[in-house]
XYZ file of C-alpha atoms in Angstrom:
419
model
C 55.520 -40.277 24.184
C 53.666 -42.236 21.883
C 51.457 -42.672 24.270
C 51.140 -39.265 25.294
C 50.821 -38.424 21.394
C 48.111 -40.736 21.440
C 45.955 -39.585 24.313
C 46.775 -36.124 23.073
C 45.408 -37.174 19.605
C 42.074 -39.185 21.421
C 41.532 -35.816 23.307
C 41.575 -33.697 19.801
C 38.731 -35.921 18.530
C 36.714 -35.847 21.324
C 36.596 -32.437 21.173
C 35.924 -32.426 17.328
C 33.510 -34.641 17.999
C 31.852 -32.555 20.626
C 31.967 -29.174 18.464
C 30.776 -31.377 15.839
C 27.447 -32.780 17.817
C 27.472 -29.164 19.673
C 26.917 -27.643 15.314
C 24.938 -30.559 14.468
C 22.640 -29.279 17.772
C 22.514 -26.233 16.905
C 22.007 -26.495 12.949
C 18.790 -28.595 14.422
C 17.959 -25.780 16.977
C 17.895 -22.900 14.415
C 15.761 -24.899 11.673
C 12.959 -26.014 14.053
C 13.625 -22.408 15.116
C 12.925 -21.411 11.874
C 9.707 -23.154 11.396
C 8.233 -22.053 14.673
C 9.070 -18.586 14.467
C 6.844 -18.275 10.822
C 4.135 -20.471 12.085
C 2.686 -17.546 13.703
C 1.448 -14.186 12.077
C 0.606 -12.152 15.973
C 3.662 -10.193 16.846
C 3.201 -11.453 20.237
C 3.184 -15.236 19.406
C 6.194 -14.713 17.205
C 8.140 -12.818 19.999
C 6.624 -15.612 22.749
C 8.165 -18.305 20.589
C 11.774 -15.793 20.352
C 12.015 -16.066 24.537
C 10.826 -19.184 24.783
C 13.924 -20.459 22.397
C 16.606 -17.913 24.013
C 15.213 -19.657 27.268
C 16.115 -23.372 25.857
C 19.236 -22.346 24.466
C 20.934 -19.359 26.851
C 19.514 -19.863 30.560
C 19.001 -15.782 31.011
C 17.398 -14.570 34.138
C 15.263 -11.410 32.150
C 14.797 -10.975 28.596
C 12.652 -8.272 26.488
C 11.715 -7.544 23.045
C 11.504 -3.830 22.304
C 10.148 -2.809 19.022
C 9.964 0.637 17.121
C 5.604 1.427 17.317
C 4.172 3.447 14.921
C 4.292 6.859 16.508
C 8.154 6.182 16.303
C 8.328 5.876 20.009
C 9.686 2.130 21.322
C 7.457 -0.248 22.981
C 7.857 -2.915 25.548
C 5.769 -5.875 23.724
C 7.124 -8.968 25.197
C 9.365 -9.748 28.412
C 10.416 -12.592 30.934
C 11.906 -12.504 34.611
C 10.673 -11.650 37.751
C 12.680 -8.138 37.338
C 10.731 -7.262 34.470
C 7.326 -8.904 35.372
C 7.966 -6.547 38.395
C 9.167 -3.180 36.829
C 6.198 -3.568 33.583
C 3.200 -4.993 34.826
C 0.721 -5.897 31.737
C -0.238 -4.078 28.732
C 2.643 -2.541 26.227
C 5.164 -0.016 27.823
C 7.247 2.628 25.838
C 10.903 2.911 26.677
C 11.685 6.067 28.454
C 14.297 9.093 26.568
C 17.317 8.355 29.324
C 17.278 4.539 28.699
C 17.620 5.240 24.613
C 20.051 7.887 24.979
C 22.025 5.185 27.057
C 25.354 4.535 25.481
C 24.775 1.110 24.920
C 21.612 1.663 23.103
C 22.737 4.190 21.192
C 25.580 1.825 19.629
C 23.296 -1.070 19.382
C 20.738 1.046 17.124
C 23.085 3.113 15.501
C 25.585 0.504 14.538
C 23.045 -2.095 14.453
C 25.477 -4.514 16.039
C 25.105 -6.335 19.260
C 26.363 -4.633 22.452
C 27.390 -6.916 25.279
C 28.502 -5.813 29.045
C 29.702 -8.214 31.001
C 29.626 -6.829 34.256
C 26.969 -3.854 34.665
C 28.551 -2.795 38.417
C 31.639 -1.709 36.173
C 29.692 -0.116 33.685
C 28.074 3.514 35.181
C 26.759 4.097 31.324
C 24.533 0.886 31.600
C 22.505 2.018 34.961
C 19.447 3.266 33.384
C 18.742 -0.282 31.666
C 19.836 -1.906 34.994
C 17.835 0.037 37.296
C 16.333 -1.608 40.563
C 17.179 -4.673 38.510
C 19.461 -7.572 39.807
C 21.065 -8.014 36.300
C 25.196 -7.768 35.718
C 25.493 -9.893 32.278
C 23.821 -7.762 29.834
C 23.060 -8.379 26.056
C 22.011 -6.248 23.098
C 21.191 -7.747 20.071
C 19.070 -5.470 17.497
C 16.501 -7.018 15.197
C 17.417 -5.483 11.588
C 15.831 -6.035 8.024
C 16.904 -4.320 5.300
C 19.280 -3.087 6.934
C 17.001 -0.884 9.243
C 16.432 -1.999 12.936
C 12.789 -2.703 13.779
C 13.286 -3.486 17.409
C 16.223 -4.664 19.979
C 16.079 -8.096 22.370
C 17.775 -7.795 25.674
C 19.115 -10.401 27.908
C 20.343 -10.177 31.586
C 21.830 -12.677 34.044
C 22.630 -12.032 37.543
C 26.132 -13.389 37.424
C 29.049 -11.782 35.823
C 30.442 -13.058 32.498
C 27.986 -15.758 32.372
C 27.207 -15.102 28.696
C 29.913 -16.918 26.442
C 30.635 -16.276 23.087
C 28.321 -18.956 21.586
C 25.310 -17.935 23.566
C 25.894 -14.816 21.530
C 26.664 -16.223 18.541
C 23.486 -18.520 19.119
C 21.521 -15.720 20.005
C 22.259 -13.086 16.869
C 21.514 -16.158 15.051
C 17.614 -16.894 16.961
C 17.311 -12.720 16.984
C 18.259 -12.814 13.179
C 15.828 -15.249 12.198
C 12.928 -13.569 14.386
C 13.577 -10.165 12.600
C 12.245 -11.523 9.722
C 9.306 -12.799 10.773
C 8.053 -10.264 13.357
C 8.225 -7.625 10.239
C 6.043 -9.881 8.744
C 3.489 -10.576 11.523
C 3.503 -6.247 11.608
C 3.174 -6.216 8.516
C 0.135 -8.936 8.559
C -1.066 -6.533 11.367
C -1.278 -3.799 9.343
C -2.841 -4.834 6.911
C -5.188 -6.353 8.990
C -5.916 -2.829 10.461
C -6.252 -1.371 7.559
C -8.857 -3.580 6.332
C -10.924 -3.025 9.902
C -10.471 0.358 9.146
C -11.916 0.406 6.142
C -14.634 -1.867 6.177
C -15.690 0.762 9.583
C -14.862 3.775 7.715
C -17.216 2.329 4.759
C -19.915 1.429 7.559
C -19.498 5.050 9.217
C -19.996 6.645 5.461
C -22.637 5.562 5.389
C -24.543 6.023 7.665
C -22.616 9.265 8.145
C -24.450 9.825 4.548
C -27.822 8.662 5.774
C -27.715 10.896 8.606
C -26.786 13.617 6.181
C -30.099 12.841 3.793
C -32.613 12.576 7.224
C -31.003 16.014 8.237
C -31.686 17.443 4.616
C -35.487 15.886 4.497
C -36.343 17.495 8.151
C -34.964 20.463 6.851
C -36.901 20.594 3.901
C -40.239 19.346 5.505
C -40.046 21.174 8.708
C -39.111 23.764 7.402
C -39.436 25.006 3.562
C -42.074 22.041 2.925
C -44.534 23.693 6.111
C -44.095 27.835 4.688
C -44.885 26.825 1.117
C -47.914 24.830 2.400
C -48.511 28.174 4.836
C -47.931 30.145 1.845
C -49.985 27.567 -0.466
C -53.077 28.215 1.982
C -52.842 32.124 2.237
C -52.472 32.803 -0.852
C -55.774 30.047 -2.244
C -57.600 32.857 1.164
C -56.376 35.453 -1.224
C -57.776 34.444 -4.094
C -61.337 34.856 -2.683
C -60.652 39.034 -1.491
C -59.760 38.931 -5.680
C -62.904 41.824 -5.564
C -60.562 43.867 -2.136
C -57.934 44.949 -3.436
C -57.009 47.048 -0.084
C -57.306 43.074 1.707
C -54.746 41.745 -0.769
C -52.228 44.312 -0.135
C -52.578 44.512 3.295
C -51.427 40.574 3.290
C -48.199 41.305 0.689
C -46.322 42.212 3.420
C -46.640 39.061 5.505
C -46.254 36.994 2.237
C -43.122 37.973 1.141
C -42.136 37.592 4.807
C -42.635 34.598 4.650
C -40.973 34.225 1.392
C -38.045 35.817 2.855
C -38.107 33.225 5.409
C -38.079 30.476 3.064
C -35.242 31.823 1.092
C -33.128 32.308 4.069
C -34.029 28.768 5.925
C -32.479 27.108 2.316
C -29.652 29.601 1.510
C -28.772 28.077 5.781
C -29.022 24.382 4.314
C -27.281 25.020 1.061
C -24.232 27.158 3.063
C -24.207 23.910 5.770
C -24.089 21.351 2.212
C -21.306 23.319 0.971
C -20.661 27.582 1.438
C -20.741 29.614 -1.814
C -18.406 31.531 -0.294
C -15.745 29.053 -0.413
C -15.908 28.280 -4.170
C -16.000 31.999 -4.647
C -14.434 34.123 -2.176
C -11.933 31.263 -1.137
C -10.991 29.362 2.132
C -10.016 32.033 4.208
C -13.257 34.178 3.653
C -15.377 31.012 3.915
C -13.887 29.860 7.538
C -14.214 33.804 8.929
C -17.921 33.675 7.825
C -18.479 29.751 9.361
C -16.474 30.825 12.633
C -18.919 34.240 12.920
C -22.168 32.063 12.185
C -21.248 29.238 14.465
C -20.154 32.371 17.094
C -23.179 33.834 16.616
C -25.413 30.850 16.907
C -24.581 28.844 20.229
C -23.283 31.445 21.976
C -19.578 31.086 21.925
C -16.887 33.325 21.728
C -15.158 32.771 18.877
C -11.829 34.327 17.421
C -10.248 33.341 13.831
C -7.001 34.257 12.789
C -4.627 34.099 9.647
C -0.960 34.658 9.349
C 1.094 34.339 5.543
C -1.638 32.835 3.331
C -0.909 34.707 0.245
C -2.814 32.922 -2.584
C -4.847 30.509 -3.010
C -5.022 26.767 -1.909
C -6.507 24.316 -4.715
C -9.993 23.348 -4.097
C -9.930 19.775 -3.605
C -7.357 21.318 -0.290
C -9.507 23.929 0.902
C -12.585 21.719 0.329
C -10.866 19.200 2.798
C -9.133 21.767 5.520
C -13.045 23.823 5.331
C -14.320 20.520 6.266
C -11.892 19.643 8.652
C -12.840 22.817 10.608
C -16.512 22.257 10.305
C -15.837 19.058 12.157
C -13.783 20.186 14.669
C -16.144 23.392 15.681
C -18.332 20.753 15.464
C -16.997 18.199 18.664
C -16.451 21.500 20.070
C -20.214 22.078 19.787
C -21.623 18.503 21.046
C -19.029 18.064 23.134
C -16.581 20.534 24.267
C -18.959 22.366 27.060
C -16.853 25.530 25.984
C -17.316 28.973 26.388
C -14.505 30.189 23.677
C -13.043 28.181 20.504
C -9.912 29.964 18.782
C -8.935 28.883 14.535
C -6.064 30.086 13.754
C -4.107 29.031 9.834
C -0.427 29.525 9.669
C 1.161 28.977 6.112
C 4.886 29.510 5.333
C 7.390 27.814 2.546
C 7.173 24.370 4.197
C 4.036 23.850 5.222
C 0.427 25.256 6.547
C -1.175 24.569 10.502
C -4.431 24.686 11.073
C -5.171 24.458 14.964
C -7.983 24.814 16.611
C -7.980 24.870 20.476
C -10.818 25.317 22.877
C -11.770 25.794 26.312
C -13.814 22.934 27.389
C -14.097 20.062 29.477
C -11.349 18.128 27.587
C -10.708 14.527 27.434
C -8.118 12.101 27.838
C -7.006 11.409 23.507
C -4.878 8.274 24.053
C -8.395 6.428 24.709
C -9.657 8.645 22.126
C -7.976 7.668 19.312
C -7.382 3.993 20.184
C -10.583 3.327 20.409
C -11.494 5.341 17.134
C -12.794 2.420 15.622
C -14.847 0.927 17.905
C -16.660 4.129 19.602
C -18.375 7.039 18.369
C -15.612 9.258 17.325
C -16.611 10.335 13.521
C -15.485 13.311 13.678
C -12.038 12.770 14.856
C -12.174 9.846 12.469
C -13.367 12.515 9.534
C -10.711 14.776 10.745
C -7.869 12.259 10.734
C -8.580 10.543 7.452
C -8.922 14.523 5.636
C -5.768 15.045 7.082
C -3.595 11.725 5.967
C -5.042 12.544 2.565
C -3.327 15.582 2.641
C -0.033 14.244 3.732
C -0.169 15.806 7.126
C -0.081 14.806 10.826
C -2.180 15.018 13.434
C -1.836 16.413 17.272
C -4.018 16.149 19.748
C -2.966 17.947 23.237
C -6.370 17.699 25.751
C -6.301 16.905 29.380
C -9.601 16.684 31.197
C -10.710 19.764 32.449
C -7.718 21.486 30.549
C -9.410 22.264 26.829
C -8.016 20.865 23.600
C -6.074 21.460 21.154
C -6.003 20.072 17.365
C -3.145 20.639 15.758
C -2.759 19.204 11.454
C 0.483 20.030 9.717
C 0.737 19.572 6.492
C 3.453 19.552 4.155
C 3.265 22.583 2.036
C 4.614 22.279 -1.928
C 2.991 23.585 -5.519
C 0.339 20.898 -5.626
C -1.149 22.686 -2.829
C -1.920 25.896 -4.841
C -4.650 26.625 -7.359
C -3.759 25.830 -10.577
């Protein structure tokens, strides 16, 4: 008995030592992980470190990290393993509706808790996640920051029941540490993007101001300046016929016509800068006049419809909406090669909507919007900035050969009304 008791005691001591060593190893791993995960402020680098750490501790077959995209979609931002590489290729890949609505993902995101599927062959609900992959044991851990799920990490293994309780605990600890680092990286990247965007917009604003000044100078010089010079010469010539009233009378209609032409050109220039009707008659009348003018000037079929507007909006809101439509129609004229354009404004109790639709050649909106800072899309930059200023959302629906629909929705409240 004493011998058996001594053996049991030794086994207990050995197990205790093993547990302590394992605890020390885990503590060291987490300490090193904290340093490694916070070394970088770039999301992809943080995620690469996380997947490396998980591989060293868990030996998964495939792994992926999915983050909430700025447009409310879920994007796979990092992955490892042959099955995921074959499925996703290079670059970001957005998670489909069927996958997001599978019970394991829904449970994980709704409850913000780890989900384990020990054998996917016995879990039909997991099939959308395992399609064309060999993983049998599945582990999903949410990345939670301040009670909010900003993403999730999924691991799988071809061997059922591979992930032990210890694997799950270390994975949860690493993912929890990574969540804060990922949030910091995302915030840093947003700040960097904001700075670059502000710098680009400042440059574009200066460029736009210079372009506008050149336009005004050219119009004044080429139109009004030359017309006034011609008028001055004619008046000088008439001064030589002071003793011939009939000659002067014959010239008066021609001079009056020149004065009318100068006045019309100056009126057109002023309307281009800011139409008087916008201040005196309001947004609806100003836009109706503008759509009609554009249609006549460029040979377009232009339609303008309004629904629900009963009161005038605040001056700054009317100006922003007018400029949005003006920029949109300018884009149609310059790029769309359209034969028809429709402008629609609708107001209800909760929002107002601006729609500009053309039947032109269309474009790829993803490429245009993702390259909006690098490419020459000043019109869309202005539209987006004014939309954000109003607290609204911009939606572009277009495809090559099928025209374009630009839709802007702005939340509506009393602050948007004229005081």
